[in-house]
Short mmCIF file of C-alpha atoms and ligand atoms in Angstrom, two decimals:
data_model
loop_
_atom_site.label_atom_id
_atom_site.label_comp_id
_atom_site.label_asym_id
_atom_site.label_seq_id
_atom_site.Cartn_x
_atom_site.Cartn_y
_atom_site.Cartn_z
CA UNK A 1 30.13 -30.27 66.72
CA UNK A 2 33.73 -29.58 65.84
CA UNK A 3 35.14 -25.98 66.12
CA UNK A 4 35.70 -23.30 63.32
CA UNK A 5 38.47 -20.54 63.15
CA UNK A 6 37.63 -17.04 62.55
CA UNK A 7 39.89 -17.12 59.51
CA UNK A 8 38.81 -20.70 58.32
CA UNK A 9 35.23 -19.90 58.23
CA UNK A 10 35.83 -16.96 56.78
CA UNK A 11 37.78 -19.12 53.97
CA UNK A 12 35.03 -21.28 53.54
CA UNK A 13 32.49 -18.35 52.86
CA UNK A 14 34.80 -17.10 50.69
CA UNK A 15 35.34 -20.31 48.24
CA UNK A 16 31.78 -20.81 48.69
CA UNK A 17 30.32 -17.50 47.29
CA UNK A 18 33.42 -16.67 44.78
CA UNK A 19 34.44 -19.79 42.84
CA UNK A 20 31.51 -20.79 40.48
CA UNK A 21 31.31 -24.94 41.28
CA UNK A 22 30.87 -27.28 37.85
CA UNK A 23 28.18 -28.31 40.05
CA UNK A 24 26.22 -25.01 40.65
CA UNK A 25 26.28 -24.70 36.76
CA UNK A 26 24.81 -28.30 35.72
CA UNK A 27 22.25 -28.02 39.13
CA UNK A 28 21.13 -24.64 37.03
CA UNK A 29 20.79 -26.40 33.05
CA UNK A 30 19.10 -28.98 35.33
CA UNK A 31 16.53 -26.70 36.69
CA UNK A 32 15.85 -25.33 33.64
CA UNK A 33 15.63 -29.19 31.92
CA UNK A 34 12.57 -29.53 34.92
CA UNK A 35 11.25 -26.50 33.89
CA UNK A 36 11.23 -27.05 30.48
CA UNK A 37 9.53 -30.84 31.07
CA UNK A 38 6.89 -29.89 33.27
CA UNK A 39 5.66 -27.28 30.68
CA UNK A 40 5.46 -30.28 27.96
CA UNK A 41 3.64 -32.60 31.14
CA UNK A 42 1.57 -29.91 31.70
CA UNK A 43 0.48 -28.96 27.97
CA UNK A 44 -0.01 -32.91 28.25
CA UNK A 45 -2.67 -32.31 31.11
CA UNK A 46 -4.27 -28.88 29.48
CA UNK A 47 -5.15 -31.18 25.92
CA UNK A 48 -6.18 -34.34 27.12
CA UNK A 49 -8.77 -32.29 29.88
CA UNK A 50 -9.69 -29.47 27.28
CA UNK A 51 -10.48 -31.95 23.98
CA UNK A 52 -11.19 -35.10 26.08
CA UNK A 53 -10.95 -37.22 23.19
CA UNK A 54 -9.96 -40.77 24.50
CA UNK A 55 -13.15 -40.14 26.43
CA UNK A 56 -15.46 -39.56 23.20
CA UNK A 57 -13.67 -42.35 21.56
CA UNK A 58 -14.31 -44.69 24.65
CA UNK A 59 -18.03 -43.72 23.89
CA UNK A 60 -17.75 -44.70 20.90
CA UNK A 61 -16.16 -47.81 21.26
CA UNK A 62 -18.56 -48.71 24.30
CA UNK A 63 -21.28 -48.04 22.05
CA UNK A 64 -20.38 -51.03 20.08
CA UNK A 65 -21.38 -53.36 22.83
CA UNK A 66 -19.08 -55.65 24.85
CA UNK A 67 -15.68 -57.57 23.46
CA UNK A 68 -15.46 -60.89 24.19
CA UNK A 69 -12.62 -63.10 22.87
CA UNK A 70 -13.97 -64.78 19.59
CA UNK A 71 -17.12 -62.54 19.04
CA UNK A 72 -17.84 -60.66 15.99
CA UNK A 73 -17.80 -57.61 18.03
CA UNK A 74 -14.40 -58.03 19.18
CA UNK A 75 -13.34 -58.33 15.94
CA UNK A 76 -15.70 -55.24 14.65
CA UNK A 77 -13.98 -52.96 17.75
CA UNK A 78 -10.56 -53.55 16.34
CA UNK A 79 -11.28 -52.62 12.61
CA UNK A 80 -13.03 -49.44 14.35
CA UNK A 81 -10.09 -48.84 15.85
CA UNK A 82 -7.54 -49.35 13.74
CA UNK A 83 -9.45 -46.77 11.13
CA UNK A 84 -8.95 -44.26 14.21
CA UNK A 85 -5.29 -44.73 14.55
CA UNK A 86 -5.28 -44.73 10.64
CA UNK A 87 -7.15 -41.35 10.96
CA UNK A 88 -5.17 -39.83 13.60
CA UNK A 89 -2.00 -40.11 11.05
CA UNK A 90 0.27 -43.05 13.00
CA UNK A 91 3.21 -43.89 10.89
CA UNK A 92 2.17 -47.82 10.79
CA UNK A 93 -0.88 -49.09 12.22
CA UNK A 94 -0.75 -53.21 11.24
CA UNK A 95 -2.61 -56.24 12.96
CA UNK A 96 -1.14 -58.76 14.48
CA UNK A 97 -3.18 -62.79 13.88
CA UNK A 98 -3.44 -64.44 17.28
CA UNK A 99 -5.93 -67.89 17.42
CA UNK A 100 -7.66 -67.31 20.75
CA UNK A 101 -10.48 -69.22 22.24
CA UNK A 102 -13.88 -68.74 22.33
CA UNK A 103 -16.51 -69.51 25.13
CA UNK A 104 -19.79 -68.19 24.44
CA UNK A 105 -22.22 -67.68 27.49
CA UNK A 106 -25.51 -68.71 25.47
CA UNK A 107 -28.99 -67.14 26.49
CA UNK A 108 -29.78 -69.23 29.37
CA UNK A 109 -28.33 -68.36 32.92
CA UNK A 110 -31.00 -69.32 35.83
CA UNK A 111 -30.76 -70.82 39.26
CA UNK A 112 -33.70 -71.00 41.57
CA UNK A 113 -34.68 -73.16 45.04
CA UNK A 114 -35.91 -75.48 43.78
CA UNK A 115 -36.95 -78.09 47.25
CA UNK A 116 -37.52 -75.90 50.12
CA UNK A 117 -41.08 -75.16 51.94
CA UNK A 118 -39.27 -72.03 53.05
CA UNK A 119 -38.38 -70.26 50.07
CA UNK A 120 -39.99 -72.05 47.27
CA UNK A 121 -39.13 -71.55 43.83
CA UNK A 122 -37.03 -68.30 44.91
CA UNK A 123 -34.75 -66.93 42.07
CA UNK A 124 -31.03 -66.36 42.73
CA UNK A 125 -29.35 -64.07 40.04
CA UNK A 126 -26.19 -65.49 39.12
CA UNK A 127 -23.77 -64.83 35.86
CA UNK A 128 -21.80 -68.19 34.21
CA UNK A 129 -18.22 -68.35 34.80
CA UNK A 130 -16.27 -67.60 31.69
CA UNK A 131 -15.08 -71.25 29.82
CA UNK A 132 -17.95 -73.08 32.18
CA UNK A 133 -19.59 -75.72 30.56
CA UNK A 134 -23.44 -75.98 30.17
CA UNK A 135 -25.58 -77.91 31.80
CA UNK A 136 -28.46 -80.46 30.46
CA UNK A 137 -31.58 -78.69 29.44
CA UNK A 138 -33.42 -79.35 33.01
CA UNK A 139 -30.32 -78.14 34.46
CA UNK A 140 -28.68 -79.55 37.69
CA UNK A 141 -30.50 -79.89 41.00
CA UNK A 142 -29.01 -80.69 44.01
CA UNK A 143 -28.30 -79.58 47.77
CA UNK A 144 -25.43 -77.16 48.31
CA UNK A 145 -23.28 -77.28 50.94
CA UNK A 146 -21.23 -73.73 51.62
CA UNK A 147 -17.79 -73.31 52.91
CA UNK A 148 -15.31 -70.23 52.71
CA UNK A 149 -12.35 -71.67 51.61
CA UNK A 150 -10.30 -74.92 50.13
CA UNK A 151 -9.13 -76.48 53.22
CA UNK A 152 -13.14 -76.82 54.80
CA UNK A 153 -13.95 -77.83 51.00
CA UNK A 154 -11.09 -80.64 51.39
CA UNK A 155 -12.85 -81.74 54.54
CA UNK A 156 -16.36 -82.38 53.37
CA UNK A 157 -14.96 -85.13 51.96
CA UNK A 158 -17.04 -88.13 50.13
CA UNK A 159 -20.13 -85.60 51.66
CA UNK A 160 -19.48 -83.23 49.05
CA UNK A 161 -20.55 -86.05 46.56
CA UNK A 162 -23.30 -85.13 44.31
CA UNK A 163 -23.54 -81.57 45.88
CA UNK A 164 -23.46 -78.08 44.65
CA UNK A 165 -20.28 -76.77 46.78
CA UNK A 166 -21.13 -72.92 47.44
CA UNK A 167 -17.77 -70.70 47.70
CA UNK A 168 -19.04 -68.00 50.03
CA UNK A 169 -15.31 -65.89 50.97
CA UNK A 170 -16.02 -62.75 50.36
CA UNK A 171 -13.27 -60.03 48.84
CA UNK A 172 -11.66 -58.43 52.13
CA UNK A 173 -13.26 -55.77 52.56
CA UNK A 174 -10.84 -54.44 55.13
CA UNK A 175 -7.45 -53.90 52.93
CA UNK A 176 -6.73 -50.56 51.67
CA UNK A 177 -5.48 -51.90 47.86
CA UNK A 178 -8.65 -53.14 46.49
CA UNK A 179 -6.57 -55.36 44.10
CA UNK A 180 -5.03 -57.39 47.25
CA UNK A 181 -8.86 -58.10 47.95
CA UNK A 182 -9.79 -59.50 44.93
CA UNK A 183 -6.53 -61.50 44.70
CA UNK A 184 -7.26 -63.18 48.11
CA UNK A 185 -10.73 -64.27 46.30
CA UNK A 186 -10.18 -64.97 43.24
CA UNK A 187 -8.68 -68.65 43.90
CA UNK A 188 -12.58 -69.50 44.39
CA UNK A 189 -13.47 -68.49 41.21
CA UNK A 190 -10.53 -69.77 39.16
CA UNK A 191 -9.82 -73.06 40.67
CA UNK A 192 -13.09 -74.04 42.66
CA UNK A 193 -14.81 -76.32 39.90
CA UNK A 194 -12.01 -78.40 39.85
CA UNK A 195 -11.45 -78.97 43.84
CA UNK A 196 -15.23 -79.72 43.84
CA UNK A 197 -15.47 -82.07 41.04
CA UNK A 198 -12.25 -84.05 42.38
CA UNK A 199 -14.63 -84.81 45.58
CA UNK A 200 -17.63 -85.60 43.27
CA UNK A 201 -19.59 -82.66 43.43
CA UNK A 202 -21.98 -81.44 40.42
CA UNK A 203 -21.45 -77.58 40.12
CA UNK A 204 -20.08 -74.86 41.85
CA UNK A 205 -20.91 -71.35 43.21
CA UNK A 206 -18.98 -68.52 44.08
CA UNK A 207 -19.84 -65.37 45.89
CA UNK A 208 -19.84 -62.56 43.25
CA UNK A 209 -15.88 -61.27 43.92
CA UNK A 210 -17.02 -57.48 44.01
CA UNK A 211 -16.74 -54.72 46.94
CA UNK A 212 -19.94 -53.10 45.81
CA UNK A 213 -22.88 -54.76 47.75
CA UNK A 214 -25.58 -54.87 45.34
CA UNK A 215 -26.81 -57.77 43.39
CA UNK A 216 -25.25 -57.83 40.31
CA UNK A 217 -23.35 -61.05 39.69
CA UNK A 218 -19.60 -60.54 38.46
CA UNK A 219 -18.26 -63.16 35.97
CA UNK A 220 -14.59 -64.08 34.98
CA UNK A 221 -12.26 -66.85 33.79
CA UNK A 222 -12.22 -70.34 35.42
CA UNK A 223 -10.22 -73.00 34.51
CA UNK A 224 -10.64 -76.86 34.04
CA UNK A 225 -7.93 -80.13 34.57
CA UNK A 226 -8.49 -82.10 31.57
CA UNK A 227 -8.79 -85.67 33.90
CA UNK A 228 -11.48 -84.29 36.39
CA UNK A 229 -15.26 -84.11 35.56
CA UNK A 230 -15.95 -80.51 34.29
CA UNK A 231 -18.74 -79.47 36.31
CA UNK A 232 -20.48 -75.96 35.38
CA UNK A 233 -19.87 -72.99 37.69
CA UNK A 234 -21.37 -69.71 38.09
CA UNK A 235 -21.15 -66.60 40.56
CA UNK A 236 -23.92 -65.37 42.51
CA UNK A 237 -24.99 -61.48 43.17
CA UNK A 238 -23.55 -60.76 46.63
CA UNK A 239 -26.42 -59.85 48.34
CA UNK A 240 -28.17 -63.38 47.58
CA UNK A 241 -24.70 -65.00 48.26
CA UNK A 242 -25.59 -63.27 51.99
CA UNK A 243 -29.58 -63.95 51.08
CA UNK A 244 -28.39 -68.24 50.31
CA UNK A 245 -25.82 -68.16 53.40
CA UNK A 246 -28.86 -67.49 55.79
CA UNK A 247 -31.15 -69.64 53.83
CA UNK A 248 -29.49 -72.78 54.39
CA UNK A 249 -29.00 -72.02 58.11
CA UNK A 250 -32.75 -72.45 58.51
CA UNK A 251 -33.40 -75.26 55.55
CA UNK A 252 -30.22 -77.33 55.35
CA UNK A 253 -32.20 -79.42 52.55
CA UNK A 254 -32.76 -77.12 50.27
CA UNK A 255 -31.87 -77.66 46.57
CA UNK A 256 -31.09 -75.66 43.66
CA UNK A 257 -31.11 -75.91 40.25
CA UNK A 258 -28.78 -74.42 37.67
CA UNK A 259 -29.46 -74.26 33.82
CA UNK A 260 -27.14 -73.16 31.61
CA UNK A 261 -26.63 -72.97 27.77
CA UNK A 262 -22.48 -71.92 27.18
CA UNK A 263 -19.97 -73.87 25.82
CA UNK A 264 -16.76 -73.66 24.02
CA UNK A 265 -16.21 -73.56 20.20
CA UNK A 266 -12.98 -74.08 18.32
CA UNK A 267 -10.86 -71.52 18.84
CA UNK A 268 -11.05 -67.99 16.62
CA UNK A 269 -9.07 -66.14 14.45
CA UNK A 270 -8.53 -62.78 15.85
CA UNK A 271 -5.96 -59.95 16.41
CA UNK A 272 -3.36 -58.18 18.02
CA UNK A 273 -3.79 -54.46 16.59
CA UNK A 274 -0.74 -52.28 16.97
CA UNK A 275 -0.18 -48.79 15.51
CA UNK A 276 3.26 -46.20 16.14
CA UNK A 277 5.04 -43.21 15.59
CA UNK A 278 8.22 -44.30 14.06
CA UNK A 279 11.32 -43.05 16.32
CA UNK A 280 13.27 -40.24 14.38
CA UNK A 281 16.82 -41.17 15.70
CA UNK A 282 16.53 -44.36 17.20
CA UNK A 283 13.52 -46.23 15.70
CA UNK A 284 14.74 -49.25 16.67
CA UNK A 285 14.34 -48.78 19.82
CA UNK A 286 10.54 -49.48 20.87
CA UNK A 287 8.42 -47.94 23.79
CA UNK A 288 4.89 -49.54 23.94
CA UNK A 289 2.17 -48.64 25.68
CA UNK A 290 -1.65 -50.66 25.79
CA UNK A 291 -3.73 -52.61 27.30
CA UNK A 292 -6.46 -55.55 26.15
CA UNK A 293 -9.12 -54.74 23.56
CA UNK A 294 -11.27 -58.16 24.46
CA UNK A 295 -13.38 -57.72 27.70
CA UNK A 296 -16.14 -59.57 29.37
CA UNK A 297 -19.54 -60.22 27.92
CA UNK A 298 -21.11 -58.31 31.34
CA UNK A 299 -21.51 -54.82 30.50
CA UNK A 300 -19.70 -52.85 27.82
CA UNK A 301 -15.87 -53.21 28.93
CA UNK A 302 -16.05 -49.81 29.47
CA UNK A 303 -13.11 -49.60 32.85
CA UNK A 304 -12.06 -53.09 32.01
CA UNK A 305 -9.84 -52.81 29.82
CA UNK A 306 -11.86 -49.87 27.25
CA UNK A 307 -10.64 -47.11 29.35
CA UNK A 308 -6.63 -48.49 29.30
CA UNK A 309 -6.95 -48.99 25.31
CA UNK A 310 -8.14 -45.78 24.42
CA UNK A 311 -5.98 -44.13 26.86
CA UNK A 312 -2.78 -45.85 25.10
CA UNK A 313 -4.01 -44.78 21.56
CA UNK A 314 -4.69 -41.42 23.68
CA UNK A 315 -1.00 -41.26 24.69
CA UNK A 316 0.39 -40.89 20.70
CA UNK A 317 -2.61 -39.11 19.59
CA UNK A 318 -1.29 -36.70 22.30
CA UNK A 319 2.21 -36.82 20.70
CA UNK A 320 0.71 -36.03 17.15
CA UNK A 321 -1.82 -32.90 18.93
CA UNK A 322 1.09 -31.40 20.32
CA UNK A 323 3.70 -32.16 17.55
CA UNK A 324 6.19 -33.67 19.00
CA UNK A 325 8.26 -35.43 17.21
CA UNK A 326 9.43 -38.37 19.14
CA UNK A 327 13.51 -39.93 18.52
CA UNK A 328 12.67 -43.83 19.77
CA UNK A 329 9.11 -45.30 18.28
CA UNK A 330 6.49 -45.49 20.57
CA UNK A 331 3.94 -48.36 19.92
CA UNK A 332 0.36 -48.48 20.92
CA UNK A 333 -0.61 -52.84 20.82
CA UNK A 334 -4.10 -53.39 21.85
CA UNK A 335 -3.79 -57.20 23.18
CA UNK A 336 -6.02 -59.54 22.68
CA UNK A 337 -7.73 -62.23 24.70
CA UNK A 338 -5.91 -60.99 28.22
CA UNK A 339 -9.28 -62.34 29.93
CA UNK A 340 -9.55 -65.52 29.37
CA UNK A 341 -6.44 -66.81 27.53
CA UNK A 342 -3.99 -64.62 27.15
CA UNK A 343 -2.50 -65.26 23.61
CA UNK A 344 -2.25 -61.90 22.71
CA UNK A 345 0.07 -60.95 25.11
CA UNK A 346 1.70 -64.45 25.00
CA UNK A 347 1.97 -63.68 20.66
CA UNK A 348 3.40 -59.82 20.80
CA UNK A 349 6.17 -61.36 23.65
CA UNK A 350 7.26 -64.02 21.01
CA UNK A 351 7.05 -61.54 18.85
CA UNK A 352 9.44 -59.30 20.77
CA UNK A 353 12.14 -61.73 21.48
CA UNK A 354 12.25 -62.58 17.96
CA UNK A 355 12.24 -58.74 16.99
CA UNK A 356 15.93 -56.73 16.24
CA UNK A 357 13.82 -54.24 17.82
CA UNK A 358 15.01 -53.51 21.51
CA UNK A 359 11.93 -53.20 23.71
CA UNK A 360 13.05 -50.21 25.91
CA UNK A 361 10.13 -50.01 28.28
CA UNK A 362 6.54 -51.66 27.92
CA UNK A 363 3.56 -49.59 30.22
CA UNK A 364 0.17 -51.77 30.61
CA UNK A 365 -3.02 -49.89 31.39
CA UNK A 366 -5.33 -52.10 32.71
CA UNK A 367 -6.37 -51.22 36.20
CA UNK A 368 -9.31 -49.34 35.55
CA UNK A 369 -10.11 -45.05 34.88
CA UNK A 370 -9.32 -43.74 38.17
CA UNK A 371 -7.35 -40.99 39.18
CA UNK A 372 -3.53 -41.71 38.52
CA UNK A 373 -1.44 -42.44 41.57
CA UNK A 374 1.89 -44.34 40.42
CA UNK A 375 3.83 -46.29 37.99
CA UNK A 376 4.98 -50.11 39.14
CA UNK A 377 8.26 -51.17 37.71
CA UNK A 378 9.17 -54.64 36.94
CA UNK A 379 12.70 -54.15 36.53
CA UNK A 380 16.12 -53.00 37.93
CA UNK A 381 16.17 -50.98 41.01
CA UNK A 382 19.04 -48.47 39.23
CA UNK A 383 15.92 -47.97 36.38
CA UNK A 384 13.51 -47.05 38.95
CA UNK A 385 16.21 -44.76 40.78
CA UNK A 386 16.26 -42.73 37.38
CA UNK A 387 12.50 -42.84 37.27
CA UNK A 388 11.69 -41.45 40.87
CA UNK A 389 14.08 -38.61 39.89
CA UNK A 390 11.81 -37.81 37.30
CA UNK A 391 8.79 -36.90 39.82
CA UNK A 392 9.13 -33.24 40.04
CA UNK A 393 7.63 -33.86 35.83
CA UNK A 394 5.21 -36.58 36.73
CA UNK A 395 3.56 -35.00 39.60
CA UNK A 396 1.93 -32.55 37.34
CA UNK A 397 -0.30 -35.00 35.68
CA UNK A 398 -1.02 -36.68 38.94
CA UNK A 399 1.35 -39.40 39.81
CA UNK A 400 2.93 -39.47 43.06
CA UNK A 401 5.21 -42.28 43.41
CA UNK A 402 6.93 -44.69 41.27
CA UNK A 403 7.73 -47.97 42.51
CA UNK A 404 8.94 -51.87 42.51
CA UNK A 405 6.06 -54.16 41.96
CA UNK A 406 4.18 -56.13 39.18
CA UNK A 407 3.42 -54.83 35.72
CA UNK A 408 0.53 -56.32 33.70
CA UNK A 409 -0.49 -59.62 31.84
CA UNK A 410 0.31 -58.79 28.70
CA UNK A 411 3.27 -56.92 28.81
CA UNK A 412 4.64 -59.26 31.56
CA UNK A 413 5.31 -61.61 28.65
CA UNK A 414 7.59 -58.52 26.71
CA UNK A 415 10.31 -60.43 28.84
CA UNK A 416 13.48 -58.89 27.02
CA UNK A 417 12.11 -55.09 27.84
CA UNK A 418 14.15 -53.14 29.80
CA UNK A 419 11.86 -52.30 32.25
CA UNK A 420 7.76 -53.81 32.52
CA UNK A 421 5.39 -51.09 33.81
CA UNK A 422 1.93 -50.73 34.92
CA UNK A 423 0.24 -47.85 34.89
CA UNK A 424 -1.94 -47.48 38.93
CA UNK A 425 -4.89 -45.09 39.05
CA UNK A 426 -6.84 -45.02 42.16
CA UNK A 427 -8.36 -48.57 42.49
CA UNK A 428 -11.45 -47.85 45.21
CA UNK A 429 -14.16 -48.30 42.71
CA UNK A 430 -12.58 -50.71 40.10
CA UNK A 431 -13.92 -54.02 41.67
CA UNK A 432 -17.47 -52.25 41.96
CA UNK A 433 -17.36 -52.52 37.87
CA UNK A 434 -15.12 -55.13 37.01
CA UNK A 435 -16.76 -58.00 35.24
CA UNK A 436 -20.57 -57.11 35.23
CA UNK A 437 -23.25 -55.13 34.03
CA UNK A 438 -21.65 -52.41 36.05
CA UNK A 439 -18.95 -51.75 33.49
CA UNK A 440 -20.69 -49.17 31.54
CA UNK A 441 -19.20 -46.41 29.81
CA UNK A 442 -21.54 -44.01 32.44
CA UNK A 443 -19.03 -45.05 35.27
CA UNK A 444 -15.88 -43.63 33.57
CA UNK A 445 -15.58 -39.84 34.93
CA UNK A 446 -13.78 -38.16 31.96
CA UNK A 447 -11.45 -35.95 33.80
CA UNK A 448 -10.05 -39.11 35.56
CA UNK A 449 -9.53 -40.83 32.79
CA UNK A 450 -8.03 -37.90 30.84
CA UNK A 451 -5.17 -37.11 33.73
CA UNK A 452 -4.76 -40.95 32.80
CA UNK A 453 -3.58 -40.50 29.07
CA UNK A 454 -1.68 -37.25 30.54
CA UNK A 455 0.43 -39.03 32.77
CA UNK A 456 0.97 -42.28 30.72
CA UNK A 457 2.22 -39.93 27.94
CA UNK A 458 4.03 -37.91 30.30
CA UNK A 459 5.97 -40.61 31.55
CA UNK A 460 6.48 -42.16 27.46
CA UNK A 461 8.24 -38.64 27.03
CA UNK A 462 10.50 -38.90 29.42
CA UNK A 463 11.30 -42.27 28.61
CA UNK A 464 11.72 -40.97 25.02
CA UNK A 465 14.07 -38.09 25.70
CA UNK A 466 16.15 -40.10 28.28
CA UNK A 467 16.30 -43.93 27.93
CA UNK A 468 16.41 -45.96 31.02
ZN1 ZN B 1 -8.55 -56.10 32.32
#
């Protein structure tokens, strides 16, 4: 500690307390700049939780039925839509024509034992993988051999010929971010007909990815190699994925047979749908916020992605409520096809890069209607510097840290943005719902969805009144 004169401290005090700093007088107009932007966060909160009116509207979209790419449905949800952003007086509200595939799931999904004195004839609920092919009308019947992951799948070897190869890993149950789970699954799912079918076998089975325990099978996209045999592949409910696992301990013979009905048609003519509030001083300069408006066939697509659409249209809805009048344009795009294709988001990106538009920031909500907990930037550290000073705002809706990390599918291909965002609400429950008849519009609780549209429209302000 160094040593202070009488007279020097007294100096100090002195230039301290009598000579108003530059500083002292920006630190004040910055206080009252926080003061002033918490009020408009927290008028944010009081509107979205007092008229809940994403919620109704997610009601009313769920009540349409589920949105898979290609089905009239899909394409019914985004004329509903776009009449509501018509309605709730967006400047522009246009659609955007994207050719996406379509897989349809047909009415027959069944496996059974079908050789076993032990369990004869014992059903096994089990939901096609989306993009699977059928199977003939008797189905598939063969013996199943299980393993947990690729490298024992590599080693069965020329035994796996003529097999049904049953992926048994289950999501980790032990990891805090539900989402690191599911990605440490998901390989099975995506990639496991083809590893099977280069070793011979004749279909494959997952265990339902899910961290609820029940047993409701959970579907999602899979993916073929055009040169290896495309063998059809389903997920099972987890609890007989645990009830099939003990089986063949005591009846290594068994057999199983699969019969399935989907297929893929020519692709579809479908939609992007996009709607704004034109910036007042800088309308060039674009700030979109959405999510994807196709969903799984399971369910309604009620969490996944229902809740992140209607809380984007939410977010300018909010703007209009509360009259603000923003200076860039802030876009709402509903993607389509994020779940099993991804040309929506792959059409708005081309879209962007081509645009004289400058894509300023680009916010994806699509990780379900929990409570909100952070923003994760894809972009430059100095943008997310600026950001975290902006916490003292964003903590009123919720949020509580912002953050480097991954953005979303769709507006990971707005590659010229400035910064990529996703929007992260509390993830505990989202892999309960996610992909089966779970996802209903019962499981959204509407103040945790509202504080969702509050803090996505929270942070759109700021962006808005400050650039990044
Ligand atoms: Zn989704």
């Amino acid at each position: 500690m160094r040593h202070f004169t009488k007279n020097s401290v007294i100096a100090i005090l002195l230039a301290f307390f009598l000579i108003p700093s530059a500083s002292s007088y920006s630190q004040s107009k910055a206080n009252d700049e926080t003061q002033a932007n918490i009020k408009i966060a927290d008028q944010f909160v009081r509107t979205a939780l007092t008229d809940r009116k994403g919620y109704h509207l997610l009601k009313e979209l769920t009540d349409m039925g589920p949105r898979l790419s290609g089905s009239e449905n899909s394409v019914r949800a985004i004329m509903w839509a776009k009449k509501k952003m018509e309605e709730a007086g967006f400047d522009k509200v246009w659609l955007q024509p994207v050719m996406i595939p379509h897989w349809v799931r047909g009415d027959v999904e069944k496996a059974e034992i079908s050789r076993s004195k032990l369990y004869p004839n014992r059903k096994l609920n089990i939901a096609t993988l989306g993009g699977s092919v059928g199977t003939p009308q008797k189905g598939i019947t063969a013996e199943v051999l299980e393993v947990k992951n690729f490298d024992e799948l590599k080693a069965l070897g020329a035994k796996a010929k003529g097999k049904i190869i049953f992926m048994s890993r289950p999501l980790d149950p032990g990891l805090y971010q539900t989402f690191r789970g599911y990605g440490g699954a998901v390989d099975q799912r995506v990639f496991g007909a083809v590893a099977a079918a280069k070793l011979g076998a004749v279909g494959v089975m997952i265990r339902s990815i899910t961290t609820k325990y029940d047993n409701v099978p959970h579907t999602g996209v899979m993916f073929y190699n055009d040169t290896i045999p495309k063998i059809p592949a389903v997920a099972l409910g987890y609890q007989d994925a645990d009830f099939l696992s003990n089986a063949l301990k005591k009846d290594s013979t068994l057999k199983v047979n699969i019969k399935l009905n989907s297929k893929t048609l020519p692709d579809a003519k479908s939609y992007n749908l996009i709607g704004q509030i034109t910036g007042s001083e800088f309308p060039n300069d674009v700030i979109v916020v959405g999510g994807h408006s196709d969903s799984w066939d399971k369910g309604v697509g009620a969490n996944d992605d229902g809740a992140g659409i209607m809380q984007s249209m939410e977010v300018l809805d909010l703007f209009k409520r509360l009259e603000i009048k923003p200076r860039r344009t802030i876009r709402c795009v509903f993607f389509m096809n994020e779940e099993n294709g991804g040309r929506g988001g792959d059409k708005y990106g081309k879209y962007a890069k081509e645009s004289s538009e400058k894509h300023i920031a680009a916010i994806e909500a699509d990780a379900g209607s929990g409570t909100p907990k952070g923003f994760s930037f894809d972009s430059d550290s100095l943008v997310i510097d600026k950001v975290q000073s902006w916490l003292p705002v964003l903590n009123r809706t919720g949020i509580d840290w912002v953050k480097k990390g991954g953005s979303g599918a769709d507006v990971g291909e707005i590659k010229n943005a400035v910064a990529r965002i996703g929007y992260v609400p509390d993830g505990q429950r989202y892999f309960d719902y996610h992909h089966s008849d779970n996802d209903q519009f019962s499981i959204i609780h509407p103040r945790e969805f509202e504080l969702g549209s509050a803090s996505i429209a929270t942070l759109v302000y700021m962006i808005d009144k400050y650039g990044l």
